[in-house]
PDB file of C-alpha atoms and ligand atoms in Angstrom:
ATOM      1  CA  MET J  77     -22.570   2.232  -8.366  1.00 65.00           C
ATOM      2  CA  GLY J  78     -18.837   2.139  -9.033  1.00 87.00           C
ATOM      3  CA  ARG J  79     -16.522  -0.722  -8.246  1.00 97.00           C
ATOM      4  CA  VAL J  80     -15.126  -0.839  -4.728  1.00 98.00           C
ATOM      5  CA  ALA J  81     -11.381  -0.784  -4.055  1.00 98.00           C
ATOM      6  CA  LEU J  82      -9.591  -1.447  -0.765  1.00 98.00           C
ATOM      7  CA  VAL J  83      -6.081  -0.058  -0.308  1.00 98.00           C
ATOM      8  CA  THR J  84      -4.128  -1.137   2.769  1.00 98.00           C
ATOM      9  CA  GLY J  85      -1.763   1.490   4.126  1.00 97.00           C
ATOM     10  CA  GLY J  86      -3.808   3.762   1.908  1.00 97.00           C
ATOM     11  CA  SER J  87      -3.554   7.082   3.715  1.00 95.00           C
ATOM     12  CA  ARG J  88       0.185   7.767   3.459  1.00 93.00           C
ATOM     13  CA  GLY J  89       3.105   7.305   1.074  1.00 95.00           C
ATOM     14  CA  ILE J  90       2.556   5.293  -2.106  1.00 97.00           C
ATOM     15  CA  GLY J  91      -0.793   4.100  -0.700  1.00 97.00           C
ATOM     16  CA  GLU J  92      -2.124   7.654  -0.474  1.00 96.00           C
ATOM     17  CA  ALA J  93      -1.394   8.223  -4.164  1.00 98.00           C
ATOM     18  CA  ILE J  94      -3.001   4.855  -5.018  1.00 98.00           C
ATOM     19  CA  SER J  95      -6.180   5.689  -3.081  1.00 98.00           C
ATOM     20  CA  LYS J  96      -6.467   9.082  -4.767  1.00 98.00           C
ATOM     21  CA  GLY J  97      -5.679   7.636  -8.207  1.00 98.00           C
ATOM     22  CA  LEU J  98      -8.338   4.925  -7.893  1.00 98.00           C
ATOM     23  CA  LYS J  99     -10.887   7.467  -6.717  1.00 98.00           C
ATOM     24  CA  ALA J 100     -10.077   9.656  -9.739  1.00 98.00           C
ATOM     25  CA  ALA J 101     -10.562   6.566 -11.938  1.00 97.00           C
ATOM     26  CA  GLY J 102     -14.105   6.154 -10.594  1.00 97.00           C
ATOM     27  CA  PHE J 103     -13.686   3.572  -7.835  1.00 98.00           C
ATOM     28  CA  ASP J 104     -15.336   3.805  -4.406  1.00 98.00           C
ATOM     29  CA  VAL J 105     -12.218   3.609  -2.261  1.00 98.00           C
ATOM     30  CA  ALA J 106     -11.618   2.477   1.317  1.00 98.00           C
ATOM     31  CA  ALA J 107      -8.153   3.053   2.770  1.00 98.00           C
ATOM     32  CA  THR J 108      -6.739   1.307   5.815  1.00 98.00           C
ATOM     33  CA  TYR J 109      -4.113   2.582   8.210  1.00 97.00           C
ATOM     34  CA  ALA J 110      -2.341   1.103  11.205  1.00 95.00           C
ATOM     35  CA  GLY J 111      -1.719   3.840  13.735  1.00 91.00           C
ATOM     36  CA  ASN J 112      -1.448   7.432  12.592  1.00 89.00           C
ATOM     37  CA  ASP J 113      -4.962   8.743  13.405  1.00 93.00           C
ATOM     38  CA  GLU J 114      -4.007  12.334  12.686  1.00 92.00           C
ATOM     39  CA  ALA J 115      -2.691  11.618   9.180  1.00 90.00           C
ATOM     40  CA  ALA J 116      -5.747   9.470   8.424  1.00 94.00           C
ATOM     41  CA  ALA J 117      -8.197  12.161   9.563  1.00 95.00           C
ATOM     42  CA  LYS J 118      -6.390  14.785   7.464  1.00 94.00           C
ATOM     43  CA  PHE J 119      -6.423  12.428   4.478  1.00 95.00           C
ATOM     44  CA  THR J 120     -10.189  11.824   4.776  1.00 97.00           C
ATOM     45  CA  GLU J 121     -10.873  15.525   5.172  1.00 97.00           C
ATOM     46  CA  GLU J 122      -8.855  16.353   2.055  1.00 96.00           C
ATOM     47  CA  THR J 123      -9.989  13.515  -0.183  1.00 97.00           C
ATOM     48  CA  GLY J 124     -13.386  12.355   1.073  1.00 97.00           C
ATOM     49  CA  ILE J 125     -11.962   8.796   1.126  1.00 98.00           C
ATOM     50  CA  LYS J 126     -13.057   6.788   4.171  1.00 97.00           C
ATOM     51  CA  THR J 127     -10.333   5.301   6.345  1.00 98.00           C
ATOM     52  CA  TYR J 128     -10.435   2.201   8.520  1.00 98.00           C
ATOM     53  CA  LYS J 129      -7.948   1.332  11.256  1.00 97.00           C
ATOM     54  CA  TRP J 130      -6.659  -2.198  11.635  1.00 98.00           C
ATOM     55  CA  ASN J 131      -3.447  -4.152  11.866  1.00 98.00           C
ATOM     56  CA  VAL J 132      -2.957  -6.107   8.619  1.00 98.00           C
ATOM     57  CA  GLY J 133      -0.777  -8.539  10.580  1.00 98.00           C
ATOM     58  CA  SER J 134      -3.880  -9.809  12.382  1.00 98.00           C
ATOM     59  CA  TYR J 135      -6.240 -12.126  10.481  1.00 98.00           C
ATOM     60  CA  GLU J 136      -9.125 -11.468  12.882  1.00 98.00           C
ATOM     61  CA  GLU J 137      -8.783  -7.672  12.605  1.00 98.00           C
ATOM     62  CA  SER J 138      -8.471  -7.839   8.821  1.00 98.00           C
ATOM     63  CA  LYS J 139     -11.527 -10.078   8.440  1.00 98.00           C
ATOM     64  CA  ALA J 140     -13.657  -7.919  10.742  1.00 98.00           C
ATOM     65  CA  GLY J 141     -12.434  -4.714   9.068  1.00 98.00           C
ATOM     66  CA  ILE J 142     -13.176  -6.034   5.591  1.00 98.00           C
ATOM     67  CA  GLU J 143     -16.685  -7.071   6.684  1.00 98.00           C
ATOM     68  CA  LYS J 144     -17.236  -3.503   7.909  1.00 98.00           C
ATOM     69  CA  VAL J 145     -15.986  -1.990   4.627  1.00 98.00           C
ATOM     70  CA  GLU J 146     -18.224  -4.323   2.607  1.00 98.00           C
ATOM     71  CA  ALA J 147     -21.252  -3.469   4.776  1.00 98.00           C
ATOM     72  CA  GLU J 148     -20.625   0.283   4.491  1.00 97.00           C
ATOM     73  CA  ILE J 149     -19.368   0.642   0.907  1.00 98.00           C
ATOM     74  CA  GLY J 150     -20.066  -2.618  -0.928  1.00 98.00           C
ATOM     75  CA  PRO J 151     -18.389  -5.857  -2.016  1.00 98.00           C
ATOM     76  CA  ILE J 152     -14.671  -5.371  -2.694  1.00 98.00           C
ATOM     77  CA  ASP J 153     -13.757  -5.762  -6.377  1.00 98.00           C
ATOM     78  CA  VAL J 154     -10.170  -4.490  -6.216  1.00 98.00           C
ATOM     79  CA  VAL J 155      -7.759  -5.140  -3.384  1.00 98.00           C
ATOM     80  CA  VAL J 156      -4.404  -3.386  -3.225  1.00 98.00           C
ATOM     81  CA  ALA J 157      -2.089  -4.966  -0.638  1.00 98.00           C
ATOM     82  CA  ASN J 158       0.210  -2.030  -0.106  1.00 98.00           C
ATOM     83  CA  ALA J 159       0.806  -1.776   3.654  1.00 98.00           C
ATOM     84  CA  GLY J 160       4.452  -2.336   4.469  1.00 97.00           C
ATOM     85  CA  ILE J 161       7.180  -1.500   6.968  1.00 96.00           C
ATOM     86  CA  THR J 162      10.956  -1.594   7.122  1.00 96.00           C
ATOM     87  CA  ARG J 163      13.147  -2.647  10.044  1.00 97.00           C
ATOM     88  CA  ASP J 164      16.517  -2.385   8.320  1.00 96.00           C
ATOM     89  CA  ALA J 165      19.681  -3.809   9.869  1.00 97.00           C
ATOM     90  CA  PRO J 166      22.625  -5.834   8.631  1.00 98.00           C
ATOM     91  CA  PHE J 167      21.863  -9.520   9.148  1.00 98.00           C
ATOM     92  CA  HIS J 168      24.359  -9.934  11.977  1.00 98.00           C
ATOM     93  CA  LYS J 169      22.542  -7.199  13.914  1.00 98.00           C
ATOM     94  CA  MET J 170      18.964  -8.101  12.901  1.00 98.00           C
ATOM     95  CA  THR J 171      16.859  -9.243  15.849  1.00 98.00           C
ATOM     96  CA  PRO J 172      14.170 -11.945  15.713  1.00 98.00           C
ATOM     97  CA  GLU J 173      11.687  -9.148  16.515  1.00 98.00           C
ATOM     98  CA  GLN J 174      12.797  -7.124  13.458  1.00 98.00           C
ATOM     99  CA  TRP J 175      12.424 -10.258  11.328  1.00 98.00           C
ATOM    100  CA  GLN J 176       8.979 -11.133  12.700  1.00 98.00           C
ATOM    101  CA  GLN J 177       7.485  -7.630  12.552  1.00 98.00           C
ATOM    102  CA  VAL J 178       8.320  -7.326   8.864  1.00 98.00           C
ATOM    103  CA  ILE J 179       7.069 -10.846   8.069  1.00 98.00           C
ATOM    104  CA  ASP J 180       3.803 -10.215   9.939  1.00 98.00           C
ATOM    105  CA  THR J 181       3.021  -6.918   8.218  1.00 98.00           C
ATOM    106  CA  ASN J 182       4.470  -7.314   4.733  1.00 98.00           C
ATOM    107  CA  LEU J 183       3.897 -11.004   4.012  1.00 98.00           C
ATOM    108  CA  THR J 184       1.244 -12.410   6.349  1.00 98.00           C
ATOM    109  CA  GLY J 185      -0.485  -9.052   5.860  1.00 98.00           C
ATOM    110  CA  VAL J 186      -0.991  -9.883   2.185  1.00 98.00           C
ATOM    111  CA  PHE J 187      -2.598 -13.226   3.062  1.00 98.00           C
ATOM    112  CA  ASN J 188      -4.777 -11.544   5.692  1.00 98.00           C
ATOM    113  CA  THR J 189      -5.914  -8.868   3.229  1.00 98.00           C
ATOM    114  CA  VAL J 190      -6.632 -11.035   0.201  1.00 98.00           C
ATOM    115  CA  HIS J 191      -7.999 -14.201   1.834  1.00 98.00           C
ATOM    116  CA  PRO J 192     -11.216 -12.624   3.225  1.00 98.00           C
ATOM    117  CA  VAL J 193     -12.121 -10.962  -0.118  1.00 98.00           C
ATOM    118  CA  TRP J 194     -11.256 -13.952  -2.322  1.00 98.00           C
ATOM    119  CA  PRO J 195     -14.509 -15.989  -1.919  1.00 98.00           C
ATOM    120  CA  GLY J 196     -16.624 -12.948  -2.897  1.00 98.00           C
ATOM    121  CA  MET J 197     -14.484 -12.288  -5.957  1.00 98.00           C
ATOM    122  CA  ARG J 198     -14.862 -15.946  -7.007  1.00 98.00           C
ATOM    123  CA  GLU J 199     -18.630 -15.816  -6.572  1.00 98.00           C
ATOM    124  CA  ARG J 200     -19.013 -12.567  -8.518  1.00 98.00           C
ATOM    125  CA  LYS J 201     -16.539 -13.747 -11.193  1.00 98.00           C
ATOM    126  CA  PHE J 202     -14.508 -10.575 -11.036  1.00 98.00           C
ATOM    127  CA  GLY J 203     -11.547  -9.421  -9.017  1.00 98.00           C
ATOM    128  CA  ARG J 204      -8.294  -7.524  -9.157  1.00 98.00           C
ATOM    129  CA  VAL J 205      -5.540  -8.337  -6.666  1.00 98.00           C
ATOM    130  CA  ILE J 206      -2.603  -5.945  -6.817  1.00 99.00           C
ATOM    131  CA  VAL J 207       0.325  -6.444  -4.472  1.00 98.00           C
ATOM    132  CA  ILE J 208       2.930  -3.737  -3.956  1.00 98.00           C
ATOM    133  CA  SER J 209       6.233  -5.589  -3.848  1.00 98.00           C
ATOM    134  CA  SER J 210       9.624  -3.864  -4.282  1.00 98.00           C
ATOM    135  CA  ILE J 211      12.777  -3.722  -6.367  1.00 98.00           C
ATOM    136  CA  ASN J 212      14.441  -5.144  -3.258  1.00 98.00           C
ATOM    137  CA  GLY J 213      12.334  -8.293  -3.505  1.00 98.00           C
ATOM    138  CA  GLN J 214      13.819  -8.748  -6.974  1.00 98.00           C
ATOM    139  CA  LYS J 215      17.475  -7.922  -6.289  1.00 97.00           C
ATOM    140  CA  GLY J 216      17.902  -8.164  -2.488  1.00 98.00           C
ATOM    141  CA  GLN J 217      19.341  -5.271  -0.471  1.00 96.00           C
ATOM    142  CA  PHE J 218      22.119  -4.885   2.077  1.00 96.00           C
ATOM    143  CA  GLY J 219      20.333  -4.391   5.418  1.00 96.00           C
ATOM    144  CA  GLN J 220      16.996  -5.847   4.273  1.00 98.00           C
ATOM    145  CA  VAL J 221      17.082  -9.636   4.630  1.00 98.00           C
ATOM    146  CA  ASN J 222      13.651  -9.419   6.291  1.00 98.00           C
ATOM    147  CA  TYR J 223      12.071  -6.929   3.872  1.00 98.00           C
ATOM    148  CA  ALA J 224      13.527  -8.556   0.733  1.00 98.00           C
ATOM    149  CA  ALA J 225      12.223 -11.955   1.867  1.00 98.00           C
ATOM    150  CA  THR J 226       8.681 -10.582   2.157  1.00 98.00           C
ATOM    151  CA  LYS J 227       8.801  -8.712  -1.129  1.00 98.00           C
ATOM    152  CA  ALA J 228      10.123 -11.778  -2.976  1.00 98.00           C
ATOM    153  CA  GLY J 229       7.344 -13.740  -1.261  1.00 98.00           C
ATOM    154  CA  ASP J 230       4.785 -11.353  -2.742  1.00 98.00           C
ATOM    155  CA  LEU J 231       5.833 -12.447  -6.217  1.00 98.00           C
ATOM    156  CA  GLY J 232       5.189 -16.087  -5.340  1.00 98.00           C
ATOM    157  CA  ILE J 233       1.790 -15.146  -3.960  1.00 98.00           C
ATOM    158  CA  VAL J 234       0.602 -13.365  -7.116  1.00 98.00           C
ATOM    159  CA  LYS J 235       1.954 -16.017  -9.485  1.00 98.00           C
ATOM    160  CA  SER J 236       0.009 -18.667  -7.569  1.00 98.00           C
ATOM    161  CA  LEU J 237      -3.161 -16.614  -7.102  1.00 98.00           C
ATOM    162  CA  ALA J 238      -3.134 -15.762 -10.815  1.00 98.00           C
ATOM    163  CA  GLN J 239      -3.389 -19.451 -11.673  1.00 98.00           C
ATOM    164  CA  GLU J 240      -6.122 -20.078  -9.113  1.00 98.00           C
ATOM    165  CA  GLY J 241      -8.192 -17.016 -10.023  1.00 98.00           C
ATOM    166  CA  ALA J 242      -7.903 -16.905 -13.808  1.00 98.00           C
ATOM    167  CA  ARG J 243     -11.026 -18.953 -14.594  1.00 97.00           C
ATOM    168  CA  ALA J 244     -13.039 -16.940 -12.062  1.00 98.00           C
ATOM    169  CA  GLY J 245     -12.235 -13.630 -13.740  1.00 98.00           C
ATOM    170  CA  ILE J 246      -9.717 -12.643 -11.079  1.00 98.00           C
ATOM    171  CA  THR J 247      -6.280 -11.303 -11.903  1.00 98.00           C
ATOM    172  CA  ALA J 248      -3.369 -11.025  -9.470  1.00 98.00           C
ATOM    173  CA  ASN J 249      -0.330  -8.920 -10.277  1.00 98.00           C
ATOM    174  CA  ALA J 250       2.598  -7.323  -8.488  1.00 98.00           C
ATOM    175  CA  ILE J 251       4.225  -3.957  -8.905  1.00 98.00           C
ATOM    176  CA  CYS J 252       7.856  -3.594  -7.895  1.00 98.00           C
ATOM    177  CA  PRO J 253       8.518   0.078  -7.208  1.00 98.00           C
ATOM    178  CA  GLY J 254      12.105   1.222  -7.108  1.00 98.00           C
ATOM    179  CA  TYR J 255      13.071   3.979  -4.695  1.00 97.00           C
ATOM    180  CA  ILE J 256      10.103   6.354  -4.444  1.00 97.00           C
ATOM    181  CA  ALA J 257      10.057   9.735  -2.661  1.00 95.00           C
ATOM    182  CA  THR J 258       8.166   8.700   0.483  1.00 94.00           C
ATOM    183  CA  GLU J 259       8.818   8.838   4.228  1.00 90.00           C
ATOM    184  CA  MET J 260      10.101   5.240   4.072  1.00 89.00           C
ATOM    185  CA  VAL J 261      12.926   6.167   1.720  1.00 91.00           C
ATOM    186  CA  MET J 262      13.559   9.471   3.489  1.00 90.00           C
ATOM    187  CA  ALA J 263      14.164   7.439   6.685  1.00 90.00           C
ATOM    188  CA  VAL J 264      17.291   5.929   5.097  1.00 90.00           C
ATOM    189  CA  PRO J 265      20.424   7.773   6.307  1.00 91.00           C
ATOM    190  CA  GLU J 266      21.092  10.718   3.968  1.00 93.00           C
ATOM    191  CA  LYS J 267      24.511   9.476   2.839  1.00 94.00           C
ATOM    192  CA  VAL J 268      23.101   6.056   1.988  1.00 92.00           C
ATOM    193  CA  ARG J 269      20.169   7.666   0.170  1.00 92.00           C
ATOM    194  CA  GLU J 270      22.526   9.775  -1.935  1.00 94.00           C
ATOM    195  CA  SER J 271      24.465   6.685  -2.949  1.00 94.00           C
ATOM    196  CA  ILE J 272      21.185   4.939  -3.854  1.00 93.00           C
ATOM    197  CA  ILE J 273      20.068   7.826  -6.086  1.00 96.00           C
ATOM    198  CA  ALA J 274      23.463   7.678  -7.797  1.00 96.00           C
ATOM    199  CA  GLN J 275      22.594   4.086  -8.806  1.00 95.00           C
ATOM    200  CA  ILE J 276      19.326   5.087 -10.515  1.00 97.00           C
ATOM    201  CA  PRO J 277      19.916   5.770 -14.234  1.00 98.00           C
ATOM    202  CA  ALA J 278      16.903   8.124 -14.249  1.00 97.00           C
ATOM    203  CA  GLY J 279      18.865  10.252 -11.790  1.00 96.00           C
ATOM    204  CA  ARG J 280      15.933  10.755  -9.428  1.00 96.00           C
ATOM    205  CA  LEU J 281      13.578   9.039  -7.022  1.00 96.00           C
ATOM    206  CA  GLY J 282      10.216   7.974  -8.393  1.00 97.00           C
ATOM    207  CA  GLU J 283       6.984   9.777  -7.527  1.00 97.00           C
ATOM    208  CA  PRO J 284       4.151   7.939  -5.715  1.00 98.00           C
ATOM    209  CA  GLU J 285       1.792   8.893  -8.571  1.00 98.00           C
ATOM    210  CA  GLU J 286       3.977   6.917 -10.990  1.00 98.00           C
ATOM    211  CA  ILE J 287       3.084   3.772  -9.032  1.00 98.00           C
ATOM    212  CA  ALA J 288      -0.557   4.810  -8.618  1.00 98.00           C
ATOM    213  CA  ARG J 289      -0.980   5.018 -12.384  1.00 98.00           C
ATOM    214  CA  CYS J 290       0.272   1.415 -12.765  1.00 98.00           C
ATOM    215  CA  VAL J 291      -2.271   0.318 -10.145  1.00 98.00           C
ATOM    216  CA  ALA J 292      -5.149   2.132 -11.875  1.00 98.00           C
ATOM    217  CA  PHE J 293      -4.270   0.397 -15.131  1.00 98.00           C
ATOM    218  CA  LEU J 294      -4.051  -3.068 -13.553  1.00 98.00           C
ATOM    219  CA  ALA J 295      -7.410  -2.433 -11.847  1.00 98.00           C
ATOM    220  CA  SER J 296      -9.119  -1.531 -15.118  1.00 97.00           C
ATOM    221  CA  ASP J 297     -11.066  -3.788 -17.486  1.00 95.00           C
ATOM    222  CA  ASP J 298      -8.357  -3.143 -20.098  1.00 96.00           C
ATOM    223  CA  ALA J 299      -5.865  -5.166 -18.032  1.00 97.00           C
ATOM    224  CA  GLY J 300      -7.979  -8.340 -17.892  1.00 97.00           C
ATOM    225  CA  PHE J 301      -5.435 -10.546 -19.686  1.00 98.00           C
ATOM    226  CA  ILE J 302      -2.476  -9.359 -17.575  1.00 98.00           C
ATOM    227  CA  ASN J 303      -2.313 -11.971 -14.852  1.00 98.00           C
ATOM    228  CA  GLY J 304       0.539 -13.182 -12.663  1.00 98.00           C
ATOM    229  CA  SER J 305       2.881 -10.500 -13.917  1.00 98.00           C
ATOM    230  CA  THR J 306       5.395  -8.244 -12.208  1.00 98.00           C
ATOM    231  CA  ILE J 307       5.627  -4.635 -13.331  1.00 98.00           C
ATOM    232  CA  SER J 308       8.914  -2.952 -12.465  1.00 98.00           C
ATOM    233  CA  ALA J 309       8.849   0.823 -12.031  1.00 98.00           C
ATOM    234  CA  ASN J 310      12.348   1.764 -10.957  1.00 98.00           C
ATOM    235  CA  GLY J 311      13.931   4.299 -13.330  1.00 98.00           C
ATOM    236  CA  ALA J 312      16.075   1.561 -14.928  1.00 98.00           C
ATOM    237  CA  GLN J 313      17.830   0.713 -11.644  1.00 97.00           C
ATOM    238  CA  PHE J 314      17.343  -3.035 -12.057  1.00 97.00           C
ATOM    239  CA  PHE J 315      16.152  -5.425 -14.781  1.00 95.00           C
ATOM    240  CA  VAL J 316      14.784  -8.889 -14.095  1.00 88.00           C
TER     241      VAL J 316
HETATM  242  N1  CAA H 612      26.879  -2.517   0.505  1.00 60.89           N
HETATM  243  C1  CAA H 612      28.010  -2.896   1.083  1.00 60.89           C
HETATM  244  N2  CAA H 612      28.374  -2.519   2.308  1.00 60.89           N
HETATM  245  C2  CAA H 612      27.561  -1.709   2.983  1.00 60.89           C
HETATM  246  C3  CAA H 612      26.352  -1.252   2.434  1.00 60.89           C
HETATM  247  C4  CAA H 612      26.029  -1.686   1.133  1.00 60.89           C
HETATM  248  N3  CAA H 612      24.884  -1.300   0.527  1.00 60.89           N
HETATM  249  N4  CAA H 612      25.749  -0.460   3.341  1.00 60.89           N
HETATM  250  C5  CAA H 612      26.542  -0.420   4.434  1.00 60.89           C
HETATM  251  N5  CAA H 612      27.636  -1.152   4.196  1.00 60.89           N
HETATM  252  C6  CAA H 612      28.753  -1.389   5.103  1.00 60.89           C
HETATM  253  C7  CAA H 612      29.290  -0.075   5.680  1.00 60.89           C
HETATM  254  O1  CAA H 612      30.157   0.528   4.758  1.00 60.89           O
HETATM  255  C8  CAA H 612      29.970  -0.541   6.928  1.00 60.89           C
HETATM  256  O2  CAA H 612      31.217  -1.099   6.608  1.00 60.89           O
HETATM  257  P1  CAA H 612      32.489  -0.835   7.556  1.00 60.89           P
HETATM  258  O3  CAA H 612      32.087  -1.346   8.917  1.00 60.89           O
HETATM  259  O4  CAA H 612      33.575  -1.638   6.908  1.00 60.89           O
HETATM  260  O5  CAA H 612      32.694   0.630   7.519  1.00 60.89           O
HETATM  261  C9  CAA H 612      29.098  -1.719   7.387  1.00 60.89           C
HETATM  262  O6  CAA H 612      28.328  -2.119   6.246  1.00 60.89           O
HETATM  263  C10 CAA H 612      28.140  -1.339   8.492  1.00 60.89           C
HETATM  264  O7  CAA H 612      27.466  -0.137   8.091  1.00 60.89           O
HETATM  265  P2  CAA H 612      26.782   0.777   9.143  1.00 60.89           P
HETATM  266  O8  CAA H 612      27.690   1.099  10.263  1.00 60.89           O
HETATM  267  O9  CAA H 612      26.106   1.885   8.410  1.00 60.89           O
HETATM  268  O10 CAA H 612      25.676  -0.212   9.758  1.00 60.89           O
HETATM  269  P3  CAA H 612      24.383   0.193  10.451  1.00 60.89           P
HETATM  270  O11 CAA H 612      24.007  -0.951  11.329  1.00 60.89           O
HETATM  271  O12 CAA H 612      24.461   1.524  11.082  1.00 60.89           O
HETATM  272  O13 CAA H 612      23.289   0.378   9.240  1.00 60.89           O
HETATM  273  C11 CAA H 612      21.961  -0.207   7.346  1.00 60.89           C
HETATM  274  C12 CAA H 612      23.285  -0.424   8.087  1.00 60.89           C
HETATM  275  C13 CAA H 612      20.775  -0.231   8.282  1.00 60.89           C
HETATM  276  C14 CAA H 612      21.827  -1.341   6.370  1.00 60.89           C
HETATM  277  C15 CAA H 612      22.022   1.163   6.635  1.00 60.89           C
HETATM  278  O14 CAA H 612      23.134   1.178   5.813  1.00 60.89           O
HETATM  279  C16 CAA H 612      20.796   1.405   5.782  1.00 60.89           C
HETATM  280  O15 CAA H 612      19.758   1.868   6.255  1.00 60.89           O
HETATM  281  N6  CAA H 612      20.863   1.118   4.479  1.00 60.89           N
HETATM  282  C17 CAA H 612      19.760   1.328   3.541  1.00 60.89           C
HETATM  283  C18 CAA H 612      19.040   0.056   3.284  1.00 60.89           C
HETATM  284  C19 CAA H 612      17.969   0.351   2.251  1.00 60.89           C
HETATM  285  O16 CAA H 612      18.256   0.578   1.086  1.00 60.89           O
HETATM  286  N7  CAA H 612      16.705   0.333   2.676  1.00 60.89           N
HETATM  287  C20 CAA H 612      15.635   0.664   1.785  1.00 60.89           C
HETATM  288  C21 CAA H 612      14.620   1.446   2.525  1.00 60.89           C
HETATM  289  S1  CAA H 612      13.364   2.074   1.423  1.00 60.89           S
HETATM  290  C22 CAA H 612      12.476   0.749   1.036  1.00 60.89           C
HETATM  291  O17 CAA H 612      12.623  -0.324   1.542  1.00 60.89           O
HETATM  292  C23 CAA H 612      11.432   0.948  -0.029  1.00 60.89           C
HETATM  293  C24 CAA H 612      11.708   0.054  -1.198  1.00 60.89           C
HETATM  294  O18 CAA H 612      10.958  -0.889  -1.394  1.00 60.89           O
HETATM  295  C25 CAA H 612      12.779   0.385  -2.136  1.00 60.89           C
END
């Protein structure tokens, strides 16, 4: 039996590439999604990867969903906290709802996803926690006070989990993608997107598979001594 990997937001965007990449690397993959039943069904049909629907912003739903995955596929060895949303607005126009929705999904969602699998990883003395942060958690972004706060928070989460998990054979790392060719980036107004691409020395958006390959490496046995780190994959747009 292969190792089991859970990918939140795993049927679309970067998550879709991560789910497929982990499957190709030999993992038994479960992918979660929040609302788009049609996209999830198409994804399962094409890939054979099972999908599960829950809201990562809810602890109860996450815990129950994870119990279902573990009963159907097996104990989760690798957890990829990828699910994320944007609600962009300049700060003076940002509503408390836009703030809260992004905090609930992108930050509390990481707690809700990792906390239920953590005791099992500690018992089995193996685990890989991989959190998909963002370049905008490292540098901030006009219009993303909410999103940047959550993505910076992710880095604090993995640095702390790394210290707590190290002796139990668990690693926790973050990947900070730059601007990747997904629906999320395509939702940015075209003019703004053009100006963003002009700021990327590579001269192009990244591909979801370029992030998926980082995840597959961090999930592997070869990456066992990489713990608490942040991998930037942004075409040289920003250096920490
Ligand atoms: N820097 C400085 N000023 C800026 C600016 C910037 N980056 N962007 C906009 N402005 C200015 C505008 O020029 C304008 O100034 P004036 O009033 O003097 O003309 C003012 O701010 C207001 O701009 P808008 O009228 O466009 O404001 P808006 O409310 O319609 O929208 C926005 C603003 C929502 C922030 C929009 O510009 C936007 O969507 N920006 C993109 C934000 C972004 O990069 N999001 C990333 C999404 S992808 C992602 O999140 C994935 C990832 O991890 C990388």
